[in-house]
Amino acid sequence: MILHSTLKNRLLVGAASLGALAAFAAPAFAQDQAAPATLPSDAPATGPAAAPTDDIVVTGSLFRRTNTETPSPVTVLTTETLSRAGITNINDAVRSISADGAGSISTGFTNGFSAGGAAVSLRGLGVSSTLVLIDGTRSTNFPLNDDGHNAYVDLNSIPFSAVERVEVLKDGASSSYGADAIGGVVNIIMKKHFTGLAGTVEGGVTEKGDGARYRGNLTAGYGDYDEKGWNFYVNGEYQKDQPISATSRGFPYNTNDLSSIGGLDNNTGDSSLTTQSTNAVVRRAPQTDLNNPFAGGVATGTYTLLGGTAACNYGTFTVAGAAGGTGCKHDYGKEYGTRYNDIQPSQERYSFTGRLSFRVAPTVEGYLTGSYSHSEVTIGRQPSGIRQTQPYGASPTQSSSNPGIVLPVYICSTGVNCATASDRTLNPNNPYAAAGALDPANNAARIYYAFGDIPVYSKRDNEVFRGAFGLNGDIAGDYHWKVDAVGARDNFSIENHGVLDIAGLKKAVNTGAYNFVNPALNTQAVRDMIAPVYTTPSHTSLISVDASIAKDLFALPGGNLQVAVGGQFRHETEENNSNNPGLTKYANTSAAFGTHDVTAGYFEINAPILTTLEVNGSGRYDHYSEGFSHFSPKIGAKWTPIKQLAIRGTYSNGFRAPTFAENNPLSSYAGFVTVTPPASFQQAHGGLITGTNPNTNPYAQAYSLGSGATGNPNLKPEKSRSFTGGVVVEPVRNVSFTVDYYNIKKTDVIVTGPDAAIARANYFAGTALPAGYTVSAVDAPDPLFPNALPRVLIINVPFVNAGSIKSSGLDFGANVGVPITDTIKFTSRLDLTYVIQYDLDPGNGSKIQKYVGTLGPYELSSGAGTPRVRGNWQNTIEFGPVALTATTYYVSRIKEVAADEGDDLSCAGGNLYGTGDKFCYVKRFIYADVNAAFRVNDGFTLNLFVGNITGEKAPLAPASYSGANYLPTWHMAGIVGRSFRAGANFKF
């Protein structure tokens, strides 16, 4: 039955795609706007926008042209294309592009530093190497840096219903836009004019009844620009996504125990007494400072379960021996998933946008735009454990993990000198207190506990204000000039719940205020003492002024020689405050601060040397107030030997400036990565972890290892060399194909600790760490093997310019529009990327790290890896008032190894969940969304969307730290499962 069901689902996916079953006619208000192309490729545009009189400016150029066929590969996503795919926000729109690679950030990745934001990573070069523009101008960055140091524009902050199209330039563009355009440019083109009233209402839910989505938008505009010389419109939109819990999706996404399918059991909650638990377990231990519960020593004897077995809702387990005892069974993925962990976080966003377009004179036009967007994401976490590493930068004496927190023998009202206080009483939380009353220094209780009665979550509010003003015109018909000014500010705040306060925890322990025996009896005041709610504000801002002038100089055989020059001034600031500025809480200390001014001058020359040959050259010089400068040149050519064939190519140099988090000494980074101790360490702590020897000792299993760094003012900008070459083939009208090769080399790559893996290996081997790497903290001794090497908890690493990255591959595009009859039309579009190479050369003599087809680079963003093939195929059939569309998505398999986590890429040594081929690969993932639309009349359209129509499940990905056995970056649809939405579009 399983085989039959799987085969049936695969056939349904293929049928959905080939049969093109579903669609959504373009929103009514979008039909009022001409678009340069309806397909995400650079094929010649069709329809009204292709008319010779309707010139456009294509991303990456200063010149107006009649189509999107430039020497550079440009993907165009129109409102119609996105609507037919059922896409309702810019995040999903941009990240659907096949060129989006490793480091891409989805809202579903809730374990990241910048959780709540969303970003695209073209060519897998990282979010800070992809430039996001709005109408060709910059916006301010998200205040939270990805991985603690990468800057990006939050895609969630861009209103979707005011967008006309999205242009994606898939080669280097620093010659036009300056820093950060190494991987490419995403240009969000907003609507210029609108008249009438239009809107959308829609609602939906998953087949399991959760994850509901409600959205609506309304656009109202007045003024015929052509006749009156002005137009004004306002737009508002709202979307609410309800959460999806981990437990609702069942096995294997709600547990770390894969023993039932031949994998390892990494759930130690039902086998280890030292695993933090919502049922407290204690063990007798000394206390060297009776005023400090963090001054406990090495525990001895058997473990005691506070509250007894009556509180064990899921049964008990027993560990034999002198260091044994009885504990409550837990599978925290299942238990915490309902209350804390969300596969899809709760998100609410709304925005308001307005634009005034006006004609100052017959040859001078202007515009004024303003927008406000607000996004709130609520992200749940598992309960905070009492075993914590000290905050990065703090003294090890603030650690409750090394050597461990203890409950004293005596408590008192002040919590100070309780052993001699007049109101002292024996601690009811310490089962050894009565027998050890005369020797309090040796009868404390080392505790292992997670505060299950204190919910842990954060509310992340992000609001972006953006305004722009521009003028453009012609002088004597020969010069075209334009001036654009932009101001933007991003206010971000995190409301933290359940974060342990060090002083409050100490007071609650020393006064006995917190009841560890029966946590249900604790008052809210006591819980607030231990984990007070607090808010951390941050912000970024940008002010930018651009001015350029272009002129047709003289005629060439293929047209006029065009020359343009321009300049830019930009002022940017960032204040990303630490969640733990005083090191008083067990919270992350990452922070970034900085301000700078950037001045730039640029030029572009376009020479249609022949009617069949176009050559384009450009360059830009940028100077940063930090003291560095860079010149970025680019040259491109397009040759059209026959009408049906165009050959194109570009070569460019680019750069990425260090972010404030990377080069400002006031900035700091503290992160973690999940690591598995090497075989030698496992042997010393209970034996090698294999399928036949599960070794449930948590000390020998995978754990979170921290690292920290501070900004390095001596960093140099990253530099890049980019080459593209491709062909555009149009054998017949409305049928086109594109193939483009890209090859990018990035040097002086800015990284944190490129030798981190070597440093970890050297620690476990007992040898010296590489220069610049130091051990900041080690764990307390293993209770089961106290004489063995303890785990390393924090390693300090440097920010450095290290080595180079090479990325290459092929982009394929196909666009077909076939009028079958006068009333039936079939259209199809394909967008696919094949990655040939993604290699990191650390530059220190170490082995080159090859990432293609693996989970590498594992320590970049969501650890989702680099699938070799990724693409989507959209097919639509229109007959009369009905339009049906199917959009099929494909991600190739990914090997469960990563070169930045070790040299063994064979899977022979196993991974987090098993050994052998069964657990060596994350299987390929293919699913289809189906969309249907019925046009009732010219002003009203009904639509129905079915996501993941066959209910494909996300493939097992046990080595991921971004999700419980799945990769949210690539496989989110397989976690959400089949979903349904219905709505209507209207226009008056």
mmCIF file of C-alpha atoms in Angstrom, residues 537-811:
data_model
loop_
_atom_site.group_PDB
_atom_site.id
_atom_site.type_symbol
_atom_site.label_atom_id
_atom_site.label_comp_id
_atom_site.label_asym_id
_atom_site.label_seq_id
_atom_site.Cartn_x
_atom_site.Cartn_y
_atom_site.Cartn_z
ATOM 1 C CA PRO A 537 15.059 47.867 20.322
ATOM 2 C CA SER A 538 17.275 48.208 17.254
ATOM 3 C CA HIS A 539 17.200 50.260 14.091
ATOM 4 C CA THR A 540 18.855 51.056 10.796
ATOM 5 C CA SER A 541 18.504 54.075 8.531
ATOM 6 C CA LEU A 542 19.450 55.218 5.062
ATOM 7 C CA ILE A 543 19.520 58.509 3.183
ATOM 8 C CA SER A 544 20.489 58.353 -0.470
ATOM 9 C CA VAL A 545 20.613 60.787 -3.384
ATOM 10 C CA ASP A 546 21.257 59.659 -6.975
ATOM 11 C CA ALA A 547 21.609 61.826 -10.049
ATOM 12 C CA SER A 548 22.416 60.876 -13.630
ATOM 13 C CA ILE A 549 22.276 62.244 -17.136
ATOM 14 C CA ALA A 550 22.270 60.338 -20.409
ATOM 15 C CA LYS A 551 22.739 61.498 -24.016
ATOM 16 C CA ASP A 552 22.588 60.015 -27.483
ATOM 17 C CA LEU A 553 25.889 61.153 -28.988
ATOM 18 C CA PHE A 554 25.777 60.053 -32.594
ATOM 19 C CA ALA A 555 24.386 57.382 -34.847
ATOM 20 C CA LEU A 556 25.996 53.998 -35.332
ATOM 21 C CA PRO A 557 24.889 51.350 -37.834
ATOM 22 C CA GLY A 558 22.736 49.705 -35.166
ATOM 23 C CA GLY A 559 21.396 52.862 -33.525
ATOM 24 C CA ASN A 560 22.564 55.790 -31.412
ATOM 25 C CA LEU A 561 25.641 55.624 -29.210
ATOM 26 C CA GLN A 562 24.409 56.314 -25.690
ATOM 27 C CA VAL A 563 26.483 57.694 -22.839
ATOM 28 C CA ALA A 564 25.409 58.257 -19.235
ATOM 29 C CA VAL A 565 27.168 59.524 -16.124
ATOM 30 C CA GLY A 566 25.950 59.814 -12.562
ATOM 31 C CA GLY A 567 26.775 60.111 -8.917
ATOM 32 C CA GLN A 568 25.457 58.982 -5.557
ATOM 33 C CA PHE A 569 25.713 59.966 -1.923
ATOM 34 C CA ARG A 570 24.558 57.550 0.728
ATOM 35 C CA HIS A 571 24.466 57.769 4.537
ATOM 36 C CA GLU A 572 23.771 54.558 6.455
ATOM 37 C CA THR A 573 23.544 53.714 10.153
ATOM 38 C CA GLU A 574 22.934 50.621 12.231
ATOM 39 C CA GLU A 575 22.231 50.111 15.910
ATOM 40 C CA ASN A 576 21.605 46.439 16.535
ATOM 41 C CA ASN A 577 21.548 46.277 20.297
ATOM 42 C CA SER A 578 22.526 43.188 22.221
ATOM 43 C CA ASN A 579 19.778 41.178 23.887
ATOM 44 C CA ASN A 580 22.146 41.010 26.834
ATOM 45 C CA PRO A 581 24.050 44.311 27.100
ATOM 46 C CA GLY A 582 24.945 43.940 30.774
ATOM 47 C CA LEU A 583 25.640 40.193 30.596
ATOM 48 C CA THR A 584 22.910 39.782 33.190
ATOM 49 C CA LYS A 585 20.858 37.167 31.359
ATOM 50 C CA TYR A 586 21.337 33.916 29.518
ATOM 51 C CA ALA A 587 20.746 35.671 26.206
ATOM 52 C CA ASN A 588 22.686 36.187 23.011
ATOM 53 C CA THR A 589 25.158 39.058 23.057
ATOM 54 C CA SER A 590 25.510 39.654 19.293
ATOM 55 C CA ALA A 591 25.377 43.347 18.455
ATOM 56 C CA ALA A 592 26.347 45.672 15.639
ATOM 57 C CA PHE A 593 26.905 49.408 15.519
ATOM 58 C CA GLY A 594 28.129 51.784 12.888
ATOM 59 C CA THR A 595 27.625 54.712 10.577
ATOM 60 C CA HIS A 596 29.272 55.689 7.338
ATOM 61 C CA ASP A 597 29.011 57.862 4.258
ATOM 62 C CA VAL A 598 29.458 56.525 0.748
ATOM 63 C CA THR A 599 30.138 58.686 -2.293
ATOM 64 C CA ALA A 600 30.212 57.253 -5.793
ATOM 65 C CA GLY A 601 30.531 58.220 -9.432
ATOM 66 C CA TYR A 602 29.536 55.988 -12.328
ATOM 67 C CA PHE A 603 29.183 55.861 -16.098
ATOM 68 C CA GLU A 604 27.684 53.657 -18.798
ATOM 69 C CA ILE A 605 28.175 53.469 -22.571
ATOM 70 C CA ASN A 606 25.914 51.528 -24.893
ATOM 71 C CA ALA A 607 27.128 51.055 -28.442
ATOM 72 C CA PRO A 608 24.921 49.344 -31.073
ATOM 73 C CA ILE A 609 27.917 48.866 -33.339
ATOM 74 C CA LEU A 610 25.883 46.913 -35.866
ATOM 75 C CA THR A 611 22.234 46.124 -36.222
ATOM 76 C CA THR A 612 23.214 42.675 -34.933
ATOM 77 C CA LEU A 613 25.818 43.662 -32.332
ATOM 78 C CA GLU A 614 25.333 45.632 -29.111
ATOM 79 C CA VAL A 615 28.219 46.365 -26.720
ATOM 80 C CA ASN A 616 27.726 47.858 -23.273
ATOM 81 C CA GLY A 617 30.392 49.084 -20.850
ATOM 82 C CA SER A 618 30.066 50.617 -17.389
ATOM 83 C CA GLY A 619 32.089 51.440 -14.322
ATOM 84 C CA ARG A 620 31.690 52.840 -10.860
ATOM 85 C CA TYR A 621 34.010 54.225 -8.190
ATOM 86 C CA ASP A 622 32.875 54.013 -4.546
ATOM 87 C CA HIS A 623 34.536 55.630 -1.557
ATOM 88 C CA TYR A 624 33.616 54.704 2.030
ATOM 89 C CA SER A 625 34.244 56.960 4.998
ATOM 90 C CA GLU A 626 35.897 54.010 6.781
ATOM 91 C CA GLY A 627 38.838 54.656 4.472
ATOM 92 C CA PHE A 628 38.603 52.222 1.583
ATOM 93 C CA SER A 629 37.601 52.661 -2.044
ATOM 94 C CA HIS A 630 36.853 50.415 -4.994
ATOM 95 C CA PHE A 631 36.424 50.681 -8.759
ATOM 96 C CA SER A 632 34.052 48.208 -10.431
ATOM 97 C CA PRO A 633 34.102 47.813 -14.225
ATOM 98 C CA LYS A 634 31.780 45.756 -16.428
ATOM 99 C CA ILE A 635 31.510 44.997 -20.120
ATOM 100 C CA GLY A 636 28.803 43.086 -21.954
ATOM 101 C CA ALA A 637 27.838 42.243 -25.495
ATOM 102 C CA LYS A 638 24.874 40.811 -27.370
ATOM 103 C CA TRP A 639 25.132 39.478 -30.919
ATOM 104 C CA THR A 640 22.035 38.595 -32.919
ATOM 105 C CA PRO A 641 23.274 36.920 -36.111
ATOM 106 C CA ILE A 642 19.706 35.985 -37.051
ATOM 107 C CA LYS A 643 16.353 37.073 -35.694
ATOM 108 C CA GLN A 644 15.802 33.745 -33.977
ATOM 109 C CA LEU A 645 19.123 33.662 -32.100
ATOM 110 C CA ALA A 646 20.951 36.009 -29.722
ATOM 111 C CA ILE A 647 24.319 35.293 -28.110
ATOM 112 C CA ARG A 648 25.279 37.335 -25.057
ATOM 113 C CA GLY A 649 27.950 37.600 -22.402
ATOM 114 C CA THR A 650 29.282 39.819 -19.618
ATOM 115 C CA TYR A 651 32.439 40.228 -17.595
ATOM 116 C CA SER A 652 32.585 42.304 -14.425
ATOM 117 C CA ASN A 653 34.451 43.025 -11.225
ATOM 118 C CA GLY A 654 32.574 43.751 -8.035
ATOM 119 C CA PHE A 655 32.937 44.056 -4.302
ATOM 120 C CA ARG A 656 31.166 43.709 -0.994
ATOM 121 C CA ALA A 657 32.002 46.209 1.702
ATOM 122 C CA PRO A 658 32.441 44.884 5.258
ATOM 123 C CA THR A 659 29.255 45.267 7.267
ATOM 124 C CA PHE A 660 29.139 47.220 10.500
ATOM 125 C CA ALA A 661 28.997 43.916 12.358
ATOM 126 C CA GLU A 662 32.211 42.808 10.692
ATOM 127 C CA ASN A 663 34.445 45.874 10.868
ATOM 128 C CA ASN A 664 33.291 47.938 13.850
ATOM 129 C CA PRO A 665 35.171 47.052 17.068
ATOM 130 C CA LEU A 666 32.009 47.858 19.043
ATOM 131 C CA SER A 667 30.216 45.024 17.255
ATOM 132 C CA SER A 668 30.304 41.469 18.541
ATOM 133 C CA TYR A 669 29.135 38.095 17.369
ATOM 134 C CA ALA A 670 28.256 35.064 19.455
ATOM 135 C CA GLY A 671 26.879 32.031 17.704
ATOM 136 C CA PHE A 672 26.617 28.300 17.892
ATOM 137 C CA VAL A 673 26.711 25.273 15.673
ATOM 138 C CA THR A 674 25.636 21.707 16.319
ATOM 139 C CA VAL A 675 28.696 19.434 16.411
ATOM 140 C CA THR A 676 29.214 15.743 17.060
ATOM 141 C CA PRO A 677 32.332 14.890 19.113
ATOM 142 C CA PRO A 678 34.888 12.744 17.254
ATOM 143 C CA ALA A 679 35.141 8.988 17.647
ATOM 144 C CA SER A 680 38.017 9.209 20.136
ATOM 145 C CA PHE A 681 35.916 11.413 22.425
ATOM 146 C CA GLN A 682 32.906 9.117 22.104
ATOM 147 C CA GLN A 683 35.065 6.103 23.010
ATOM 148 C CA ALA A 684 36.260 7.863 26.155
ATOM 149 C CA HIS A 685 32.678 8.660 27.174
ATOM 150 C CA GLY A 686 30.905 5.358 26.716
ATOM 151 C CA GLY A 687 31.811 4.037 23.285
ATOM 152 C CA LEU A 688 31.449 4.888 19.612
ATOM 153 C CA ILE A 689 27.901 5.883 18.670
ATOM 154 C CA THR A 690 26.674 3.411 16.050
ATOM 155 C CA GLY A 691 23.500 1.578 15.200
ATOM 156 C CA THR A 692 24.578 -1.358 17.354
ATOM 157 C CA ASN A 693 25.899 0.812 20.185
ATOM 158 C CA PRO A 694 23.520 3.757 20.663
ATOM 159 C CA ASN A 695 25.514 5.130 23.648
ATOM 160 C CA THR A 696 22.810 7.255 25.211
ATOM 161 C CA ASN A 697 25.307 9.256 27.268
ATOM 162 C CA PRO A 698 24.333 12.829 26.225
ATOM 163 C CA TYR A 699 27.858 14.017 26.919
ATOM 164 C CA ALA A 700 29.122 12.034 23.914
ATOM 165 C CA GLN A 701 26.373 13.066 21.517
ATOM 166 C CA ALA A 702 25.797 16.088 19.320
ATOM 167 C CA TYR A 703 25.651 19.387 21.215
ATOM 168 C CA SER A 704 25.741 23.138 20.620
ATOM 169 C CA LEU A 705 29.220 24.627 20.572
ATOM 170 C CA GLY A 706 29.515 28.378 20.807
ATOM 171 C CA SER A 707 31.864 30.818 19.154
ATOM 172 C CA GLY A 708 32.441 34.521 19.484
ATOM 173 C CA ALA A 709 34.141 37.336 17.602
ATOM 174 C CA THR A 710 34.400 41.126 17.601
ATOM 175 C CA GLY A 711 34.480 43.498 14.638
ATOM 176 C CA ASN A 712 37.816 43.817 12.860
ATOM 177 C CA PRO A 713 38.515 47.336 11.475
ATOM 178 C CA ASN A 714 41.372 45.977 9.364
ATOM 179 C CA LEU A 715 39.100 43.938 7.112
ATOM 180 C CA LYS A 716 39.275 44.561 3.383
ATOM 181 C CA PRO A 717 36.258 44.483 1.081
ATOM 182 C CA GLU A 718 35.447 41.216 -0.604
ATOM 183 C CA LYS A 719 36.213 41.324 -4.319
ATOM 184 C CA SER A 720 34.650 39.392 -7.173
ATOM 185 C CA ARG A 721 35.168 38.435 -10.789
ATOM 186 C CA SER A 722 32.049 37.420 -12.668
ATOM 187 C CA PHE A 723 31.553 35.998 -16.146
ATOM 188 C CA THR A 724 28.315 35.047 -17.899
ATOM 189 C CA GLY A 725 27.657 33.696 -21.359
ATOM 190 C CA GLY A 726 24.447 32.471 -22.934
ATOM 191 C CA VAL A 727 22.038 32.235 -25.806
ATOM 192 C CA VAL A 728 18.424 33.270 -26.389
ATOM 193 C CA VAL A 729 16.617 31.227 -29.019
ATOM 194 C CA GLU A 730 13.197 32.142 -30.439
ATOM 195 C CA PRO A 731 12.496 29.665 -33.252
ATOM 196 C CA VAL A 732 8.940 30.944 -33.695
ATOM 197 C CA ARG A 733 6.925 33.773 -32.219
ATOM 198 C CA ASN A 734 5.995 33.287 -28.552
ATOM 199 C CA VAL A 735 8.361 30.320 -28.128
ATOM 200 C CA SER A 736 11.783 31.034 -26.622
ATOM 201 C CA PHE A 737 14.558 29.250 -24.783
ATOM 202 C CA THR A 738 17.515 30.587 -22.828
ATOM 203 C CA VAL A 739 20.681 28.960 -21.545
ATOM 204 C CA ASP A 740 23.201 30.978 -19.536
ATOM 205 C CA TYR A 741 26.471 29.963 -17.926
ATOM 206 C CA TYR A 742 27.738 31.850 -14.903
ATOM 207 C CA ASN A 743 31.135 31.730 -13.230
ATOM 208 C CA ILE A 744 31.885 33.821 -10.145
ATOM 209 C CA LYS A 745 34.991 33.970 -8.022
ATOM 210 C CA LYS A 746 34.891 35.882 -4.781
ATOM 211 C CA THR A 747 38.180 36.631 -3.037
ATOM 212 C CA ASP A 748 39.128 38.065 0.351
ATOM 213 C CA VAL A 749 35.962 36.397 1.641
ATOM 214 C CA ILE A 750 34.959 37.776 5.035
ATOM 215 C CA VAL A 751 34.269 34.928 7.417
ATOM 216 C CA THR A 752 34.198 34.191 11.102
ATOM 217 C CA GLY A 753 36.678 31.532 11.996
ATOM 218 C CA PRO A 754 37.423 29.693 8.736
ATOM 219 C CA ASP A 755 39.503 27.262 10.780
ATOM 220 C CA ALA A 756 36.785 26.676 13.388
ATOM 221 C CA ALA A 757 36.528 22.997 12.459
ATOM 222 C CA ILE A 758 40.302 22.640 12.775
ATOM 223 C CA ALA A 759 40.222 24.403 16.142
ATOM 224 C CA ARG A 760 37.550 22.015 17.403
ATOM 225 C CA ALA A 761 39.437 18.989 16.112
ATOM 226 C CA ASN A 762 42.655 20.198 17.715
ATOM 227 C CA TYR A 763 40.948 20.661 21.058
ATOM 228 C CA PHE A 764 39.573 17.129 21.044
ATOM 229 C CA ALA A 765 42.994 15.827 19.904
ATOM 230 C CA GLY A 766 44.797 17.739 22.656
ATOM 231 C CA THR A 767 46.897 19.833 20.262
ATOM 232 C CA ALA A 768 47.369 23.584 19.891
ATOM 233 C CA LEU A 769 44.602 25.598 18.269
ATOM 234 C CA PRO A 770 45.342 27.686 15.149
ATOM 235 C CA ALA A 771 46.622 31.209 15.680
ATOM 236 C CA GLY A 772 43.839 33.602 16.666
ATOM 237 C CA TYR A 773 41.641 30.847 18.130
ATOM 238 C CA THR A 774 41.279 30.368 21.866
ATOM 239 C CA VAL A 775 39.156 28.257 24.175
ATOM 240 C CA SER A 776 36.824 30.492 26.159
ATOM 241 C CA ALA A 777 35.013 27.868 28.237
ATOM 242 C CA VAL A 778 34.832 24.118 28.766
ATOM 243 C CA ASP A 779 32.026 22.066 30.237
ATOM 244 C CA ALA A 780 31.946 20.477 33.656
ATOM 245 C CA PRO A 781 33.371 16.940 33.754
ATOM 246 C CA ASP A 782 31.176 14.151 32.408
ATOM 247 C CA PRO A 783 29.331 12.754 35.455
ATOM 248 C CA LEU A 784 29.718 9.230 34.076
ATOM 249 C CA PHE A 785 33.368 9.616 33.051
ATOM 250 C CA PRO A 786 34.722 12.486 35.191
ATOM 251 C CA ASN A 787 38.360 11.825 34.290
ATOM 252 C CA ALA A 788 37.825 11.996 30.536
ATOM 253 C CA LEU A 789 38.360 15.139 28.464
ATOM 254 C CA PRO A 790 35.477 17.605 29.038
ATOM 255 C CA ARG A 791 33.560 19.147 26.152
ATOM 256 C CA VAL A 792 34.612 22.545 24.849
ATOM 257 C CA LEU A 793 31.751 25.043 25.122
ATOM 258 C CA ILE A 794 33.036 28.260 23.541
ATOM 259 C CA ILE A 795 35.906 28.916 21.140
ATOM 260 C CA ASN A 796 36.851 32.500 20.287
ATOM 261 C CA VAL A 797 37.310 32.988 16.540
ATOM 262 C CA PRO A 798 38.458 35.948 14.403
ATOM 263 C CA PHE A 799 36.776 37.893 11.586
ATOM 264 C CA VAL A 800 39.228 37.625 8.689
ATOM 265 C CA ASN A 801 39.568 37.924 4.938
ATOM 266 C CA ALA A 802 40.133 34.296 4.070
ATOM 267 C CA GLY A 803 40.598 32.585 0.749
ATOM 268 C CA SER A 804 38.095 32.488 -2.059
ATOM 269 C CA ILE A 805 34.781 31.042 -3.233
ATOM 270 C CA LYS A 806 34.105 29.777 -6.741
ATOM 271 C CA SER A 807 30.545 29.357 -7.937
ATOM 272 C CA SER A 808 29.482 28.270 -11.408
ATOM 273 C CA GLY A 809 26.493 26.730 -13.093
ATOM 274 C CA LEU A 810 23.861 26.875 -15.801
ATOM 275 C CA ASP A 811 20.491 28.634 -15.903
#
